XYZ file of C-alpha atoms in Angstrom:
451
model
C 150.076 137.467 118.845
C 148.012 134.619 117.387
C 147.558 134.336 113.251
C 144.191 135.737 112.673
C 144.803 134.262 108.919
C 142.324 131.643 107.893
C 143.085 128.330 107.069
C 143.152 127.073 103.611
C 140.118 126.034 103.521
C 138.088 125.564 100.191
C 134.973 127.919 99.259
C 132.246 125.265 99.481
C 132.962 123.784 103.234
C 132.395 127.839 103.981
C 129.051 127.788 102.715
C 125.582 126.908 104.253
C 125.495 122.944 103.572
C 122.305 120.532 102.909
C 122.250 118.661 105.816
C 120.658 115.308 103.792
C 123.041 115.470 99.943
C 121.307 114.821 96.699
C 122.496 111.331 95.384
C 124.336 111.362 91.537
C 121.032 108.966 90.701
C 122.085 109.381 86.951
C 125.761 108.636 87.679
C 124.797 104.979 88.262
C 124.562 104.864 84.428
C 127.334 103.661 83.051
C 126.159 102.290 79.803
C 122.856 104.223 78.658
C 122.090 101.260 75.567
C 122.302 98.031 77.728
C 119.253 96.825 78.738
C 118.892 97.444 82.269
C 118.751 93.278 82.989
C 122.383 93.199 81.410
C 123.465 96.412 83.297
C 125.916 95.492 85.767
C 124.846 94.834 89.277
C 125.668 98.224 90.975
C 123.245 100.198 88.256
C 120.869 97.220 89.071
C 121.146 97.629 92.542
C 120.260 101.517 92.362
C 117.160 100.551 90.764
C 116.204 98.477 93.304
C 117.615 101.111 96.095
C 115.805 103.867 94.733
C 112.091 102.238 94.380
C 112.623 101.733 98.517
C 113.963 105.029 99.779
C 110.932 106.421 96.813
C 108.097 104.444 98.337
C 108.954 104.996 101.901
C 109.027 108.534 101.195
C 105.190 107.971 100.901
C 104.618 106.503 103.877
C 104.059 103.032 104.198
C 105.130 100.262 106.340
C 108.357 98.392 105.623
C 106.812 94.760 104.131
C 105.121 97.576 101.290
C 108.837 99.292 100.650
C 110.572 95.864 100.717
C 107.677 93.320 99.250
C 108.888 96.276 95.699
C 112.223 96.714 96.468
C 112.140 91.986 95.684
C 109.407 92.937 93.012
C 112.088 95.036 91.017
C 114.888 93.366 91.895
C 113.968 89.674 90.706
C 112.507 91.322 87.372
C 116.311 92.350 87.370
C 117.654 88.144 88.322
C 119.172 89.905 91.470
C 118.437 88.873 95.496
C 117.620 91.599 97.815
C 118.482 91.916 101.283
C 116.998 95.656 103.462
C 116.673 96.579 106.544
C 114.551 99.509 106.715
C 113.171 101.691 108.820
C 110.903 105.131 109.669
C 113.640 106.648 107.587
C 116.064 105.596 106.074
C 116.930 101.473 104.776
C 120.368 99.797 104.403
C 119.809 97.414 101.731
C 122.562 94.469 99.716
C 121.410 92.496 96.504
C 123.428 89.626 95.309
C 124.057 88.137 92.120
C 126.262 84.662 91.759
C 129.504 85.484 94.467
C 129.565 89.203 93.943
C 127.238 91.745 96.345
C 127.016 95.701 96.027
C 125.195 97.294 99.425
C 123.757 100.821 99.616
C 122.755 102.878 102.819
C 119.560 105.513 101.986
C 118.172 108.508 104.147
C 114.972 110.583 103.876
C 115.249 114.374 105.205
C 111.573 113.794 106.520
C 108.766 111.705 106.884
C 105.131 112.162 105.746
C 102.510 110.459 103.408
C 101.781 111.338 99.688
C 98.864 107.991 99.194
C 98.078 109.404 95.278
C 102.463 109.259 94.704
C 102.646 105.742 96.675
C 99.198 104.932 93.818
C 101.607 105.136 90.967
C 104.462 103.614 92.990
C 102.960 100.489 93.046
C 101.352 100.118 90.115
C 104.905 101.706 88.128
C 106.349 98.173 90.570
C 103.336 95.764 89.461
C 103.859 96.386 86.246
C 107.644 96.733 85.811
C 108.083 93.523 83.970
C 105.692 94.454 80.951
C 106.539 98.160 81.156
C 110.442 98.176 81.717
C 111.054 94.448 81.258
C 113.898 95.722 78.451
C 114.444 99.402 79.377
C 117.899 100.520 80.347
C 118.921 101.882 82.904
C 118.442 105.722 82.319
C 115.058 104.683 81.049
C 114.022 103.112 84.607
C 115.698 106.373 86.859
C 114.158 109.043 84.431
C 110.773 106.983 85.037
C 111.488 107.072 89.262
C 112.060 111.051 88.819
C 109.358 111.072 87.142
C 106.988 109.855 89.494
C 109.436 111.361 92.043
C 108.442 114.926 91.051
C 104.810 114.251 91.097
C 104.031 117.439 92.371
C 101.201 117.369 95.617
C 98.106 117.900 94.613
C 96.472 119.952 96.479
C 97.312 123.213 98.028
C 97.805 124.349 102.006
C 94.354 126.432 101.625
C 92.932 123.341 99.976
C 94.443 121.375 102.654
C 93.233 123.982 105.728
C 89.848 123.513 103.481
C 90.710 119.495 104.349
C 91.142 119.737 107.794
C 88.603 121.953 108.494
C 86.042 119.392 107.287
C 87.715 116.338 109.124
C 88.120 118.138 112.303
C 84.591 120.118 112.496
C 82.767 116.062 111.833
C 85.180 114.644 115.145
C 83.936 117.156 116.708
C 80.720 116.036 116.200
C 81.174 112.108 117.033
C 82.629 112.685 119.944
C 79.856 114.334 120.731
C 80.046 118.066 119.922
C 77.384 120.492 118.238
C 77.100 123.311 115.819
C 79.692 125.577 118.105
C 81.732 123.237 118.670
C 81.630 122.580 114.848
C 82.352 125.442 113.527
C 85.190 127.030 115.592
C 86.445 123.805 115.178
C 86.572 124.084 111.597
C 88.142 127.287 111.693
C 91.058 126.381 114.082
C 92.101 122.958 112.087
C 91.535 125.326 109.051
C 93.831 127.801 109.416
C 95.933 125.753 111.771
C 96.446 123.198 108.921
C 96.793 126.255 106.195
C 100.328 127.024 108.464
C 101.349 123.224 108.373
C 101.767 123.217 105.080
C 102.907 126.243 104.509
C 105.684 125.586 106.698
C 106.628 122.206 105.008
C 106.182 124.399 101.650
C 109.787 126.228 103.449
C 111.151 122.662 105.729
C 110.159 123.976 108.723
C 111.063 120.796 110.892
C 109.004 118.657 111.954
C 108.677 119.532 115.638
C 108.319 123.131 115.042
C 105.983 122.660 112.464
C 103.427 120.542 114.229
C 103.611 122.841 117.451
C 102.910 126.291 115.609
C 100.085 124.921 114.405
C 98.445 123.184 116.629
C 98.908 126.593 118.914
C 97.165 129.027 116.137
C 94.315 126.074 115.730
C 94.073 125.902 119.057
C 94.243 130.134 119.367
C 91.629 130.705 116.098
C 89.246 128.994 118.019
C 89.125 130.142 121.424
C 88.626 133.927 119.379
C 86.287 132.489 116.983
C 84.594 131.482 120.642
C 84.438 134.140 122.376
C 83.714 136.476 119.593
C 80.355 133.230 119.246
C 80.077 133.690 123.563
C 80.082 137.706 122.673
C 78.003 137.661 120.117
C 75.362 135.021 119.980
C 75.135 133.900 123.652
C 76.182 130.339 123.225
C 76.892 128.157 126.929
C 80.203 128.040 128.096
C 80.399 124.263 128.123
C 81.386 124.028 124.488
C 84.646 125.600 124.914
C 85.142 121.534 125.546
C 85.096 121.471 121.546
C 88.857 123.296 121.377
C 90.694 119.532 121.180
C 88.705 119.115 117.997
C 90.791 121.960 116.100
C 94.246 120.490 116.960
C 93.221 116.254 115.704
C 94.333 117.272 112.334
C 98.148 116.044 113.125
C 97.102 112.816 114.736
C 99.831 110.838 113.126
C 97.292 108.258 111.710
C 99.914 106.723 109.621
C 102.772 106.022 111.707
C 100.796 104.948 114.955
C 98.893 101.528 112.387
C 101.728 101.202 109.641
C 104.349 101.018 113.362
C 101.914 98.527 114.584
C 101.512 96.666 111.153
C 105.810 96.372 110.682
C 105.841 95.024 114.532
C 103.958 92.114 113.481
C 105.367 91.587 110.384
C 108.390 91.710 112.822
C 109.907 94.893 110.945
C 110.859 95.421 114.703
C 112.843 98.780 113.624
C 110.454 100.068 111.295
C 107.907 99.577 114.168
C 109.225 100.768 116.948
C 110.992 103.935 115.037
C 107.973 104.572 113.507
C 105.901 104.567 116.911
C 108.530 106.160 119.006
C 107.523 109.479 115.858
C 104.123 109.104 116.624
C 104.699 109.397 120.452
C 106.698 112.116 120.198
C 104.018 114.059 117.092
C 100.571 113.302 119.714
C 103.303 113.930 122.568
C 103.819 117.321 121.569
C 100.669 118.826 119.933
C 98.772 117.475 123.240
C 101.098 119.607 125.661
C 100.890 122.953 123.417
C 97.429 122.453 123.654
C 98.208 122.344 126.824
C 99.587 124.775 127.495
C 97.205 127.886 125.232
C 94.227 125.904 127.399
C 95.879 127.156 129.891
C 96.073 130.490 128.941
C 92.172 131.068 128.051
C 91.326 128.806 131.957
C 89.635 126.481 129.190
C 89.213 122.674 130.693
C 87.606 119.463 128.063
C 84.920 118.835 130.138
C 82.046 116.699 128.488
C 79.829 117.428 125.608
C 76.434 118.979 125.929
C 73.728 116.772 125.462
C 72.687 116.897 121.398
C 69.295 115.824 121.854
C 68.660 113.513 119.036
C 66.828 110.127 118.625
C 68.931 108.142 118.234
C 67.615 107.189 114.607
C 68.823 110.669 113.992
C 71.917 110.916 115.668
C 73.014 107.284 113.333
C 71.985 109.059 110.422
C 73.326 112.238 111.400
C 77.182 109.593 111.849
C 77.109 108.756 108.743
C 78.088 111.636 106.672
C 79.826 112.645 109.916
C 82.271 110.001 109.149
C 82.402 110.691 105.571
C 83.458 113.712 105.865
C 86.162 113.271 108.423
C 87.919 110.197 106.683
C 87.775 112.527 102.777
C 89.364 115.306 105.009
C 91.769 113.265 106.433
C 92.175 112.382 102.758
C 92.623 114.410 101.350
C 95.167 115.696 103.586
C 97.107 112.070 102.430
C 97.123 114.103 98.926
C 94.957 111.153 98.046
C 92.726 111.692 94.926
C 89.466 112.576 94.728
C 88.408 108.892 93.732
C 90.412 107.750 96.724
C 89.338 109.635 98.634
C 85.666 109.316 97.860
C 86.433 105.526 98.371
C 87.823 106.081 101.383
C 84.669 108.184 102.983
C 82.941 105.290 102.420
C 84.714 102.684 103.843
C 85.052 104.970 106.851
C 81.398 106.114 106.886
C 80.218 102.212 107.157
C 83.146 100.950 110.022
C 83.120 103.881 111.868
C 79.227 104.297 112.523
C 78.936 100.193 112.670
C 82.039 101.038 115.269
C 79.698 103.920 118.251
C 76.314 102.383 116.656
C 78.491 99.426 118.884
C 79.361 101.709 121.674
C 75.667 103.126 122.037
C 73.957 100.208 121.463
C 75.186 97.261 123.108
C 77.667 96.638 126.127
C 80.741 96.219 123.747
C 83.511 97.701 125.229
C 84.828 100.636 123.239
C 88.489 98.420 122.409
C 86.747 95.368 121.104
C 84.262 97.880 118.928
C 87.240 99.483 117.713
C 88.877 96.475 116.730
C 84.962 94.904 114.828
C 85.235 98.357 112.480
C 88.796 97.665 111.880
C 88.409 95.075 110.485
C 84.983 95.646 107.934
C 86.971 98.516 106.835
C 89.819 96.271 106.001
C 87.702 93.423 104.432
C 86.313 96.043 102.561
C 88.985 97.539 101.251
C 91.267 94.141 100.016
C 87.569 93.943 98.205
C 88.347 97.591 96.841
C 91.646 96.518 96.225
C 91.140 93.723 93.573
C 88.724 96.146 91.804
C 90.732 98.921 91.269
C 94.198 97.886 92.414
C 94.100 101.434 95.538
C 96.583 100.310 97.696
C 94.807 98.667 100.989
C 96.895 101.255 103.277
C 95.738 104.042 101.409
C 92.008 103.664 101.987
C 92.132 100.968 104.948
C 94.207 104.733 107.504
C 92.190 106.832 106.590
C 89.222 104.857 106.929
C 90.210 104.201 110.519
C 93.059 107.368 111.847
C 89.352 108.951 113.004
C 88.591 106.137 115.490
C 92.134 107.235 117.067
C 90.764 108.598 120.550
C 92.783 111.904 120.114
C 90.898 113.201 123.054
C 91.345 110.657 125.740
C 95.070 110.846 124.313
C 94.541 114.614 125.227
C 92.506 113.723 128.609
C 94.914 111.996 130.151
C 98.085 114.794 128.755
C 95.980 117.646 130.629
C 94.721 115.256 133.582
C 99.249 114.819 134.170
C 99.455 118.106 133.448
C 97.348 119.405 136.717
C 98.900 116.706 138.423
C 95.540 114.948 138.549
C 97.325 111.560 137.655
C 95.042 108.365 138.508
C 92.553 110.914 135.779
C 95.508 111.216 133.794
C 96.378 107.221 133.789
C 92.651 105.912 133.045
C 92.403 108.077 129.689
C 95.346 107.075 128.117
C 94.919 104.068 129.146
C 92.033 103.726 127.223
C 93.242 104.794 124.530
C 96.701 103.021 124.651
C 93.483 99.817 124.259
C 91.909 101.324 121.355
C 94.861 102.009 119.701
C 96.346 98.178 119.647
C 92.847 97.464 118.515
C 93.082 99.402 116.087
C 95.891 97.266 113.558
C 95.200 94.449 114.876
C 91.681 94.826 112.723
C 92.989 95.482 109.941
C 96.252 92.664 110.552
C 93.351 90.390 110.871
C 91.373 91.250 107.897
C 95.331 91.878 105.702
C 95.885 87.010 106.967
C 93.027 87.156 105.973
C 92.385 88.389 102.356
C 96.020 88.001 101.748
C 98.042 84.844 101.695
C 101.429 86.081 101.421
C 100.417 88.228 104.467
C 99.003 85.222 106.319
C 102.711 83.475 105.500
C 106.743 84.120 105.417
C 108.837 82.442 103.328
């Protein structure tokens, strides 16, 4: 008979363990009275690595993470070489004939522009404010930034998504019924997404559930409006707007920016992540639409004059960008600034498509270029991170409708139609970061060159 007695294994191995273990940063401090510049290589390198991983957790690209690590390393008298991905980084710090390497990883990825802004200010003034500080004092400050609470509750985030998607659906051609139902669907969906985020639900599960809830909320609210207010059935096409709050704008944009700077690992990982989120959201939306027999048809004409349409596009673009900025945890001033930039750039894009022969992809490039130039000027004035202004201002230009129609058409075996929509979407998605790249190259000498 087999022995059923358990082997003598330490108790901790029988308990549920964290998959990503917490790094004991305080253990890197050996002498609390020694300034960081005079500390050992290991202590100084721990500061460089921690700045990089916290910066990476904010959702910014590899170039900005490396620049922050290099800035801190130079102040501490080190040379740093880093390899950065979507949720992990490996780096080595050198001094004289010694080197020290670390591998750091995040449990998940996300976007937090408020924390990014605070961390960039910390890095920019690191030599002035912490040039004589000890390792412990610096780690204490980084811990304070790292624990900085999210500014908005799931309810506020839900209202921001509702505002963004209702403005989004108007810009796509939807009317008041579509805007109201998108407001309800996106708001409820983002609320549940935020609540699941607090419970550390994995990304795919939270996206799938949030999109399904958003689509169901849209469809139930639409059925109520249809039965009580005799709304035409063609307004059902607006259900696409209810799930546009999950568009992965930051990884989409930063992936191409990283690739343009030859940070291939980070760029390709971010692109894969963005494609994964988009595909999951589109497939879930398609499955829910099949249950209700909804189809992504063209929107009914709004019957507005070109002038009135342009005047309404300005506040709709502002609301869309402002809502996305709040979802990215931007401060009110940062969100309003991004909203104003987006109102100018996106309205320009739509007017060029409607009133000229400029193709949509070329119009997207020009609009992103304008947004990037304005953001660079604003950055010089108030120091807001460019990416915190540019990504929200152009994420509203990401062709979520085209992507969804491509997946829907492929799902019902209309491969040629799906390929056409997918090609249109790909062209616009490629030209958006190209516009930002050109703007950055024109306004930032460090971005133009490599060293």
